[in-house]
XYZ file of C-alpha atoms in Angstrom:
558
model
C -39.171 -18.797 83.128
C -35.644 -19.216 82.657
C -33.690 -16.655 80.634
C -32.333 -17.895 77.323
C -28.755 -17.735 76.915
C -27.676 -15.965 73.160
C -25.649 -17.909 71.084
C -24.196 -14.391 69.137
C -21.462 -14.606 68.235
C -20.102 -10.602 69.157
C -17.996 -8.939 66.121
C -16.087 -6.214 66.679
C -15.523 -3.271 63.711
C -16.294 -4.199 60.349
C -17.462 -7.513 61.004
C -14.321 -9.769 62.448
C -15.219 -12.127 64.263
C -14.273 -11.427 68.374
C -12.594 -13.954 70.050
C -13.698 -14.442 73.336
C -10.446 -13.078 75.789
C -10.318 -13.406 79.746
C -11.711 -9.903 80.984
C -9.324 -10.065 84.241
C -6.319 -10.771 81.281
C -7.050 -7.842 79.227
C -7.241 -5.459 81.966
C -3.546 -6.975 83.427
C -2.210 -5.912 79.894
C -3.922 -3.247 79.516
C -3.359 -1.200 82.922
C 0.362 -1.257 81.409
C 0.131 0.225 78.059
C -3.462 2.834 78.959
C -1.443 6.224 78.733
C -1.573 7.855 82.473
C -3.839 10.413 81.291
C -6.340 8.517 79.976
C -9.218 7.218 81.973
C -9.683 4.105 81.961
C -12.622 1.598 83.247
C -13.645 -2.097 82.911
C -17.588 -2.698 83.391
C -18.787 -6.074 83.654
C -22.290 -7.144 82.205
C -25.017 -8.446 84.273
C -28.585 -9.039 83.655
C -30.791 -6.381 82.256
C -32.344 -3.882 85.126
C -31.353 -0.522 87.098
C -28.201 -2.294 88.355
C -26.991 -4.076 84.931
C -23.406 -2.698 84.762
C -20.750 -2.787 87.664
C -17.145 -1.316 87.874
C -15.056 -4.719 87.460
C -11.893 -2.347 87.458
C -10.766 1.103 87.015
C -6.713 3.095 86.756
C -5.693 5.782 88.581
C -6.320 8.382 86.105
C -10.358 7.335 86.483
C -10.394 7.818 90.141
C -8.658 11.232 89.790
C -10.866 12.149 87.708
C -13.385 11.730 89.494
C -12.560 14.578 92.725
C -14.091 17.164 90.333
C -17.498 15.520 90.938
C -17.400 15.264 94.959
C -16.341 11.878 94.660
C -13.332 10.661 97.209
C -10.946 8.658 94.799
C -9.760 6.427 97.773
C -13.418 4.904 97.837
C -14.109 1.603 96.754
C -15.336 1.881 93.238
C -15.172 -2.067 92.348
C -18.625 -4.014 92.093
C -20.234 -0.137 92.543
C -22.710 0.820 89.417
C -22.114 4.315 87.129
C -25.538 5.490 88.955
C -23.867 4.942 92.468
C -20.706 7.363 90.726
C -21.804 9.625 87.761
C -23.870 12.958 87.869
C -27.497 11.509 87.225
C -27.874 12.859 83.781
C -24.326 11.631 82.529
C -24.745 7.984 84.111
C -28.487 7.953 82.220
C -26.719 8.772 79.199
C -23.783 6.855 79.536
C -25.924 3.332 80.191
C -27.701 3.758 77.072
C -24.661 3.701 75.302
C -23.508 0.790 77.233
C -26.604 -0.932 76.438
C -26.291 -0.105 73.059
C -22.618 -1.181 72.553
C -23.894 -4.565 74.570
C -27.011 -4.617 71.661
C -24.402 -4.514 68.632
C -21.579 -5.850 70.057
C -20.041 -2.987 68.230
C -17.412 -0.401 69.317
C -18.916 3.561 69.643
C -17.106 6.439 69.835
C -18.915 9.633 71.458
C -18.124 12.721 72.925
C -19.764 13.365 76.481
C -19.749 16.721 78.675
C -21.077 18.034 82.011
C -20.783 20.993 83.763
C -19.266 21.264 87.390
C -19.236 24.483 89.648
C -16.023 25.996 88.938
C -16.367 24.879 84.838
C -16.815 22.361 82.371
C -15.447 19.255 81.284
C -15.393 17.588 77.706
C -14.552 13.577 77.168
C -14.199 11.765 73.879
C -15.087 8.271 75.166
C -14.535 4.839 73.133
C -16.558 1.907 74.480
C -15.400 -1.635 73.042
C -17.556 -5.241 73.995
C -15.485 -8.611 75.598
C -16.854 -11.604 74.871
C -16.784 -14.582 76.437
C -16.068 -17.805 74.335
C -19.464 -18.412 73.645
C -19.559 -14.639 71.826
C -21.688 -13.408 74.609
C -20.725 -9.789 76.050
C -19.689 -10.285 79.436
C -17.260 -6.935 80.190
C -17.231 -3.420 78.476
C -13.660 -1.769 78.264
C -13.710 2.416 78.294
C -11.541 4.834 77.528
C -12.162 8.350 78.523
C -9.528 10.725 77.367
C -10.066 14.697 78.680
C -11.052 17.147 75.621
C -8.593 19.432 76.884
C -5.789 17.257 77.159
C -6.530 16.089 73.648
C -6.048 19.429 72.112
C -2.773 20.217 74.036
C -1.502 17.079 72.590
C -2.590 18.353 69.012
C -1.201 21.368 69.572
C 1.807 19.611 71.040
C 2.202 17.458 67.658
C 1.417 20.468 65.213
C 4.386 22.504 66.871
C 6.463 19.422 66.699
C 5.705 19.481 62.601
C 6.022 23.028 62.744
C 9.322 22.489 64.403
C 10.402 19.907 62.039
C 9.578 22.121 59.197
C 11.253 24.790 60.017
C 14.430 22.253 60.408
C 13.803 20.737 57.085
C 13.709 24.125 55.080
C 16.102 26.118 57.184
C 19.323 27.666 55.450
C 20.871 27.210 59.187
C 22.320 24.341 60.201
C 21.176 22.536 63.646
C 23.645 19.232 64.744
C 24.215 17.289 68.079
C 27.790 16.375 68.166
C 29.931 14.947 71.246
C 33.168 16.057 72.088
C 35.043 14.265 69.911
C 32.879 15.253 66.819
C 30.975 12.543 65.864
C 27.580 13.633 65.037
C 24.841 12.594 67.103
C 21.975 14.524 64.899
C 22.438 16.717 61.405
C 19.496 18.879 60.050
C 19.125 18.415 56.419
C 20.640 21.927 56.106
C 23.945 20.414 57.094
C 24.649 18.433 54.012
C 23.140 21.769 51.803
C 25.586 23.852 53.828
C 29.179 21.517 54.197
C 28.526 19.785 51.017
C 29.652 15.904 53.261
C 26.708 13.621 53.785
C 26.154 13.719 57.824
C 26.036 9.630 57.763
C 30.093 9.795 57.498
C 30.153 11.411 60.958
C 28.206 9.449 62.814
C 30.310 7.186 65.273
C 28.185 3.795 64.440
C 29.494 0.480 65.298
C 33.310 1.882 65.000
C 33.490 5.002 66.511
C 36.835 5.319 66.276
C 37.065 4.515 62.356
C 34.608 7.686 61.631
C 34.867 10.771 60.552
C 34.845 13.653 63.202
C 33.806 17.351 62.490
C 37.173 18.059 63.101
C 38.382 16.363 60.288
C 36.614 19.086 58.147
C 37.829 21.923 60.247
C 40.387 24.161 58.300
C 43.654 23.424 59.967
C 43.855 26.768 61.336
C 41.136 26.447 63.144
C 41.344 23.144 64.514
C 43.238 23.642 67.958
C 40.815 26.991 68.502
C 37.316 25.290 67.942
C 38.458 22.310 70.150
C 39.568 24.492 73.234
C 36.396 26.360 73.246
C 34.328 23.060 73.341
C 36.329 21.903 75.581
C 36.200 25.012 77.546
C 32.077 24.551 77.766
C 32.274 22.196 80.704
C 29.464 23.421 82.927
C 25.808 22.257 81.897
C 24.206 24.334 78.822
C 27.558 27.029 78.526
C 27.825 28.457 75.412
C 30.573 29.084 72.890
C 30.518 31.224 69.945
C 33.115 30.892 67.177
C 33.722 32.031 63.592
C 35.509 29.125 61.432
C 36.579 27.522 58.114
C 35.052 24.133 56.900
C 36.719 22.665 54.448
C 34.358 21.017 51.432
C 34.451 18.030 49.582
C 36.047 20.027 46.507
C 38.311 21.553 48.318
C 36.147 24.999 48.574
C 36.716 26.368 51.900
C 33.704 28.571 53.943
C 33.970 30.280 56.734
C 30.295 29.527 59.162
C 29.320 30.649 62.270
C 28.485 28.548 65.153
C 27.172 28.638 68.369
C 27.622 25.602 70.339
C 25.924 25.131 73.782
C 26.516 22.455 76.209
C 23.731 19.596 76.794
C 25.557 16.939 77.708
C 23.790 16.451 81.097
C 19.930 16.549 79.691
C 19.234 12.534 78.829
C 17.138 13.633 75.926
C 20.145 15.061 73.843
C 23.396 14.017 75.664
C 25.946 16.026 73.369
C 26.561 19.851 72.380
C 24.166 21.563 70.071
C 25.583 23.748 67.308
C 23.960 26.234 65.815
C 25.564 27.357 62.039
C 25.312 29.294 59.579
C 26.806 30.201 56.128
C 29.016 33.755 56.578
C 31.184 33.294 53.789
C 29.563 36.591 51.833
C 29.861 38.440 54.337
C 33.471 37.456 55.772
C 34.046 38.004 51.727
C 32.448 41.615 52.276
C 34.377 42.551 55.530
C 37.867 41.643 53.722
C 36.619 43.736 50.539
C 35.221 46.471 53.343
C 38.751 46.730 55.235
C 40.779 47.164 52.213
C 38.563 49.727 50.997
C 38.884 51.371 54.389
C 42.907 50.688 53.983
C 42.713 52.203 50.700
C 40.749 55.141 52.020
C 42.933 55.762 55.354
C 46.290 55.850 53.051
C 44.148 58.256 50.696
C 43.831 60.553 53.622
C 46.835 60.343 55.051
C 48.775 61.124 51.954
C 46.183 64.162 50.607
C 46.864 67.297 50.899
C 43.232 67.645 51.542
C 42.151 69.202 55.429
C 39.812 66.641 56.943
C 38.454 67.362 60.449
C 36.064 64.855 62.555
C 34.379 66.660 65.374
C 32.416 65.221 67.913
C 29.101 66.711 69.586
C 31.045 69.015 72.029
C 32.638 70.718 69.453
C 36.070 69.213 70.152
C 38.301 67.133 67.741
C 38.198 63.204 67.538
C 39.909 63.369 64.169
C 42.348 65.169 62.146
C 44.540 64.669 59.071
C 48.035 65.216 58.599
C 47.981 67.964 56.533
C 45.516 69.762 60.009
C 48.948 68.723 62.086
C 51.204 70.887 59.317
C 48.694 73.762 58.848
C 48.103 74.075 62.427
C 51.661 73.519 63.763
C 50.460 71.352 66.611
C 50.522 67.868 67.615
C 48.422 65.160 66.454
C 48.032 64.603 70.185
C 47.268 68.148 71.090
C 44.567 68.948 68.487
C 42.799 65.892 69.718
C 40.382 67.181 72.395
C 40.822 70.621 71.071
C 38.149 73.039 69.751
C 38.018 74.592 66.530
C 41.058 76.001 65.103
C 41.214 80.186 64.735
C 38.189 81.419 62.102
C 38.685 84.602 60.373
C 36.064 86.907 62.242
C 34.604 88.048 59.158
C 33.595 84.966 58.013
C 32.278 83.711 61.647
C 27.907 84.499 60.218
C 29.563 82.663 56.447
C 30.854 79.360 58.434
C 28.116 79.170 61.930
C 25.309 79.650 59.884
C 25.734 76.545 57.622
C 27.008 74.779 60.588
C 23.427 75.242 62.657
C 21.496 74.097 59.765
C 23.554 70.657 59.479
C 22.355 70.231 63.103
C 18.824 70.402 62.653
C 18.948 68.473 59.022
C 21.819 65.417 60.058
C 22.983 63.941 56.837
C 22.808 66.685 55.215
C 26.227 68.379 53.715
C 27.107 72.232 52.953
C 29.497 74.144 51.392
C 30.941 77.358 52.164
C 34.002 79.491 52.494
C 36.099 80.656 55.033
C 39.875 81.912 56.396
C 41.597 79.811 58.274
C 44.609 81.143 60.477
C 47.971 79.339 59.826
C 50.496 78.676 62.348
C 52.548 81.372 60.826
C 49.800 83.480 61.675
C 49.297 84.141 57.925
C 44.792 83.900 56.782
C 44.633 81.035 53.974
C 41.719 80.977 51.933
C 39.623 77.407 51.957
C 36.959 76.204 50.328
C 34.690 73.735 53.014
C 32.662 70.784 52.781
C 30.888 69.798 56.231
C 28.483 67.028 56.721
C 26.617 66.108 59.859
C 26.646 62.362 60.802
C 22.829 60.931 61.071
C 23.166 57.434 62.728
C 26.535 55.276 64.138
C 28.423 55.256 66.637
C 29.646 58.636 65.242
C 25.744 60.235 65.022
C 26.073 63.887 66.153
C 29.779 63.927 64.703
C 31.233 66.841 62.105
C 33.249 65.381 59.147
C 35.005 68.519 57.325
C 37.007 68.562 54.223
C 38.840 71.605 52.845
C 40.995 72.810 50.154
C 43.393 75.537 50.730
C 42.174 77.610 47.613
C 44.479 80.503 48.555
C 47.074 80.558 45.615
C 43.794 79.795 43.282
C 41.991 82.695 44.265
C 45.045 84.684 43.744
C 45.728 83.416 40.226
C 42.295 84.114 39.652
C 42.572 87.743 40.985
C 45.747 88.490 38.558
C 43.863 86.630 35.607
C 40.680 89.113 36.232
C 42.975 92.065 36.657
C 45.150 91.062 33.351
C 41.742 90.876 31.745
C 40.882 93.995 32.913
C 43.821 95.582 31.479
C 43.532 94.253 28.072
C 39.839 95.190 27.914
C 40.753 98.679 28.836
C 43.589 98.624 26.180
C 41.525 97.013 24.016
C 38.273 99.086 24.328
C 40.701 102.960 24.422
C 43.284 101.666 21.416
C 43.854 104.657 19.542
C 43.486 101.997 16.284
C 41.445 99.574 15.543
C 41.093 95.710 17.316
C 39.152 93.212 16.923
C 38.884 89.729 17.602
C 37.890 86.667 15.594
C 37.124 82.900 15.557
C 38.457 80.434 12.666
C 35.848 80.729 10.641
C 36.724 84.134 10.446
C 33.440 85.424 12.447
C 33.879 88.934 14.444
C 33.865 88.140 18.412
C 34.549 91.541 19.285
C 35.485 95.157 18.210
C 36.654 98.063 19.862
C 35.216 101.170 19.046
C 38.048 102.766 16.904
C 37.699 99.924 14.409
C 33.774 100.372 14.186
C 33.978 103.460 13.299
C 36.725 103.207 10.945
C 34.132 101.052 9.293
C 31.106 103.390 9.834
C 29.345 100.939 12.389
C 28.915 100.557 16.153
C 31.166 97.449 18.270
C 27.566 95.545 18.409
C 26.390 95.477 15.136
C 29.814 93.838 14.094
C 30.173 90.845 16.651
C 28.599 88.211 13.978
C 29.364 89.496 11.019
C 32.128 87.534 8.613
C 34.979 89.138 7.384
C 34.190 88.520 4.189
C 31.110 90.560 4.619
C 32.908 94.001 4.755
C 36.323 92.857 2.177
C 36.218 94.404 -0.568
C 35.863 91.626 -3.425
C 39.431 91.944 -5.101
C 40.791 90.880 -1.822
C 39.120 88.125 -0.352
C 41.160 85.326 -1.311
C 43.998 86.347 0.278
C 42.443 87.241 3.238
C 40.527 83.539 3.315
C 44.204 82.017 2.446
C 45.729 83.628 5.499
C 43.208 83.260 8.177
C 43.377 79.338 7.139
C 47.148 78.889 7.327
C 47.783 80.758 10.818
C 44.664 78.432 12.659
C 46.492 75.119 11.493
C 49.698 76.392 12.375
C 51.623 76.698 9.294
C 52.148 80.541 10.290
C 52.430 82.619 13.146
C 50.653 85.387 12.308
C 50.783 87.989 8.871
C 50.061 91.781 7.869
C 48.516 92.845 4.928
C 48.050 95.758 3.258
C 43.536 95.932 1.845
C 40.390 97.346 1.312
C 37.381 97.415 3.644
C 33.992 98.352 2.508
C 32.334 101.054 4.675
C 29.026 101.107 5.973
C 28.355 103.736 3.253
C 29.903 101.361 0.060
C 33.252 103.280 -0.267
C 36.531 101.239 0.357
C 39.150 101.683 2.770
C 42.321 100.795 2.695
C 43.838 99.378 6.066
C 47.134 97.814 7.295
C 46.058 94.888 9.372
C 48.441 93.017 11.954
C 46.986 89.311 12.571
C 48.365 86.735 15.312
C 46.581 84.210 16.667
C 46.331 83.404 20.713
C 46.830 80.154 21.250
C 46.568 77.212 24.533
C 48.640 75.616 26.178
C 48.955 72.895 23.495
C 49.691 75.280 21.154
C 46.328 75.119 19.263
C 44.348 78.445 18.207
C 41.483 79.671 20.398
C 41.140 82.948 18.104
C 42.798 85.559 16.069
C 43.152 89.511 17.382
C 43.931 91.723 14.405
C 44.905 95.389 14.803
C 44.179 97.720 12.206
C 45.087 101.070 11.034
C 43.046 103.396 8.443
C 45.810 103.933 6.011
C 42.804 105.853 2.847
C 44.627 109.162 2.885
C 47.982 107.569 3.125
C 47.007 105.499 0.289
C 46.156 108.863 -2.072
C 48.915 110.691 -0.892
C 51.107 108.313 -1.966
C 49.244 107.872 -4.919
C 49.496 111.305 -5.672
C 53.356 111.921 -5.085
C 54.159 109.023 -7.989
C 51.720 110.517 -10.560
C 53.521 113.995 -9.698
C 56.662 112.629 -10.155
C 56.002 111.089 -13.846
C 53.958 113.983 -14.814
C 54.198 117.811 -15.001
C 53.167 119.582 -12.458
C 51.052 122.290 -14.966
C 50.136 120.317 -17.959
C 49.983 117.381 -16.305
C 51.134 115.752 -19.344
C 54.138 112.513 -19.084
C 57.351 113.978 -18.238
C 60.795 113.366 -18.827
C 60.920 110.828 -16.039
C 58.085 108.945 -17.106
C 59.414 108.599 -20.628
């Protein structure tokens, strides 16, 4: 009985209708556009059986791929079946699918695997029906693309985004430009950075009517940046140069770029610079080199000793005032060792000096005499630091003060001290010293006793507290006038109270001592029991008025 022929008519994906297309022209188009790495096959459609589908046509990437199985990709493969070709398990697997794409006359997309001796290999395969113009299938295309090759193109594309986004969000500028400036390519970071829009610069239909980078280039800088791209001739040189853009407002920024020759790879065909912002930190190395001016005329012109030694222990540094202390040559104490230590203070100055070398960055202080050119021993006072990282690490940076003619003022200021403490402890009268508010600071003993008390049980007390009451206000008055300077100083003839309640009379001396602006630090008073004085005096004018026996007024007194 004869078969009867289906009047389908085949749709293709959701339900289009298929036009029915020449399979011989489809193939012709399509062996053109199939990527080289993708398999690709052409089955034609026979009656049902074993021996239903036959290889009408196949690329050059299917018969490649098909030396992993044993099979020689010269041999004929046209009018042969997939049984005659595939592994026995894949071809069983692979005509159901046919069969089932033939059923629908749907596409079907599946992912097929088999495993060979030295591996495995993993196929996403698309299967599509032909039609005839009756709508009956006739031819099956395939595509077979390799797993593998699949992900390497993924992973191709995501590092191409990656790429891109790293471009797009970059603070460093990426262009193409050809020698005469125009730019080829501008990462968005461009028109952040120069503040133009890229578009001006490219050449366009009127190359020579566009704007060049060099149009942008500080003037200054011009000449320079074009000789070194200039200078790049051989295939991917490189140039590095700092410059000044100019920006639309007028702002100028200095950027650094690297431009590298790629004029010879088709794929770019210019030079790629590589920039970025630097005007901080151009900004930062100007303030950094005046403060290093500033510092460098600071040491020159101080009187201050400043040393710099390096590892060995020899000079790679020394200030002026080294060259006038020592007597030598700035050239000559380069090189040198240590100048001449006092040999007394060798354990005061080494000591210090180890411990800097197993703590660097550390500082210490410390004495020592340092020998003069005139052979005379000055007294400094040092400050030595050990140098942790640099191109100095290792290094000794010293700074001294000659403290000589200090230490010798301070010498005569302890021994004038020392002589007015022993005058002022051994004064035959009495001394004492007080504050404005007329508090005792200090006694001497010959006043404490005068008083009936001992030198520490007066410091603290007021005045006040041993004047007798008649003759406070005067003694208030006085103290008042001499600390605001309306007096120099007074005496005064009054009465102190004892430490037993009776009164004595004294004859005090007051000045004040006073700074170098004049203004009082404290009063010393010196003080003289004058109690029998007082009565004898006392008693010579009554005897003088009166008579001597009766004691009655005399003619004198009348």
């Amino acid at each position: 009985m004869a078969r009867r022929r289906s009047n389908r008519r085949w749709t293709i994906g959701r339900g289009v209708p298929k036009p029915a297309i020449d399979a011989e022209r489809i193939w012709a188009r399509l062996r053109g556009d199939v990527p080289a790495l993708q398999s690709a096959f052409l089955l034609e459609v026979g009656r049902p059986g074993r021996h239903r589908f036959h290889y009408a046509a196949v690329n050059q990437s299917f018969r490649d791929q098909l030396a992993p199985h044993g099979i020689d990709a010269d041999a004929p493969i046209v009018g042969r079946t997939p049984r005659d070709l595939l592994p026995a398990n894949f071809a069983s697997d692979a005509e159901q699918r046919y069969e089932q794409v033939v059923t629908s006359g749907e596409p079907l997309f599946y992912e097929a695997g088999f495993d060979l001796p030295d591996g495995s290999l993993a196929y996403e395969i698309v299967l599509e029906p032909i039609g005839d113009a009756r709508g009956d299938c006739t031819h099956l295309l395939g595509v077979a693309r390799e797993r593998a090759v699949l992900d390497q193109g993924v992973a191709v594309r995501e590092s191409e985004h990656r790429f891109a986004a790293l471009l797009e969000h970059s603070s460093d500028m990426v262009s193409v430009i050809d020698l005469e400036g125009h730019v080829i390519y501008a990462s968005p970071a461009a028109d952040r950075m120069l503040g133009w829009s890229m578009s001006e610069f490219e050449p366009g239909a009127d190359p020579a009517g566009a704007r060049t980078g060099f149009d942008i280039i500080h003037p200054d800088d011009a000449d320079r940046v074009h000789e070194l791209l200039v200078r790049t001739e051989g295939a991917r040189d490189e140039a590095r140069v700092e410059l000044r853009v100019i920006k639309p407002d007028g702002d100028v920024i200095w950027i650094e770029a690297i431009a590298t020759n790629r004029l010879d790879d088709p794929a770019i065909g210019g030079m790629v610079v590589n920039a970025r912002d630097i005007t901080d930190r151009k900004v930062a190395e100007a303030d950094l080199a005046g403060s290093y001016e500033y510092f460098r005329s600071l040491v020159q012109h101080a009187s201050e000793y400043v040393t710099v030694t390096g590892p060995d222990g020899r000079y790679i540094y020394v200030s002026p005032s080294v060259v006038e202390f020592t007597g030598r040559s700035f050239e000559d104490l380069i090189g040198s060792p240590h100048i001449s230590i006092h040999p007394e203070d060798a354990d005061t100055v080494f000591e210090p000096l180890e411990r800097l070398s197993e703590n660097p960055g550390s500082s210490a202080r410390f004495p020592a005499r340092l020998q003069r050119h005139d052979g005379e021993w000055r007294n400094f006072e040092l400050v030595a630091s050990r140098v942790a990282s640099g191109i100095n690490a290792g290094a000794l940076v010293v700074n001294a003060i000659d403290v000589t003619d200090r230490i010798e003022s301070e010498a005569a200021l302890r021994e004038s001290e020392e002589r007015f403490r022993s005058a002022f402890e051994h004064a035959p009268i009495g001394m004492a010293l007080g504050s404005a508010d007329a508090t005792i600071l200090r006694t001497n003993a010959a006043f404490a006793s005068m008083l009936g008390r001992s030198p520490d049980a007066m410091v603290g007390m007021r005045i006040a507290d041993f004047t007798h009451p008649d003759d406070r206000n005067r003694t208030d008055d006085r103290i008042q006038r001499l600390f605001a300077g309306e007096i120099s100083g007074y005496q005064l003839e009054k009465r102190y109270l004892h430490a037993d309640g009776s009164a004595v009379w004294v004859s005090i001396s007051v000045s004040a001592v006073r700074d170098a602006d004049g203004r009082a630090l404290y009063m010393i008073a010196q003080t003289e029991d004058i109690t029998e004085k007082k009565a004898v005096r006392e008693r010579l004018a009554h005897q003088a008025v009166h008579d001597p026996l009766t004691g009655l007024p005399n003619r004198t007194s009348f």
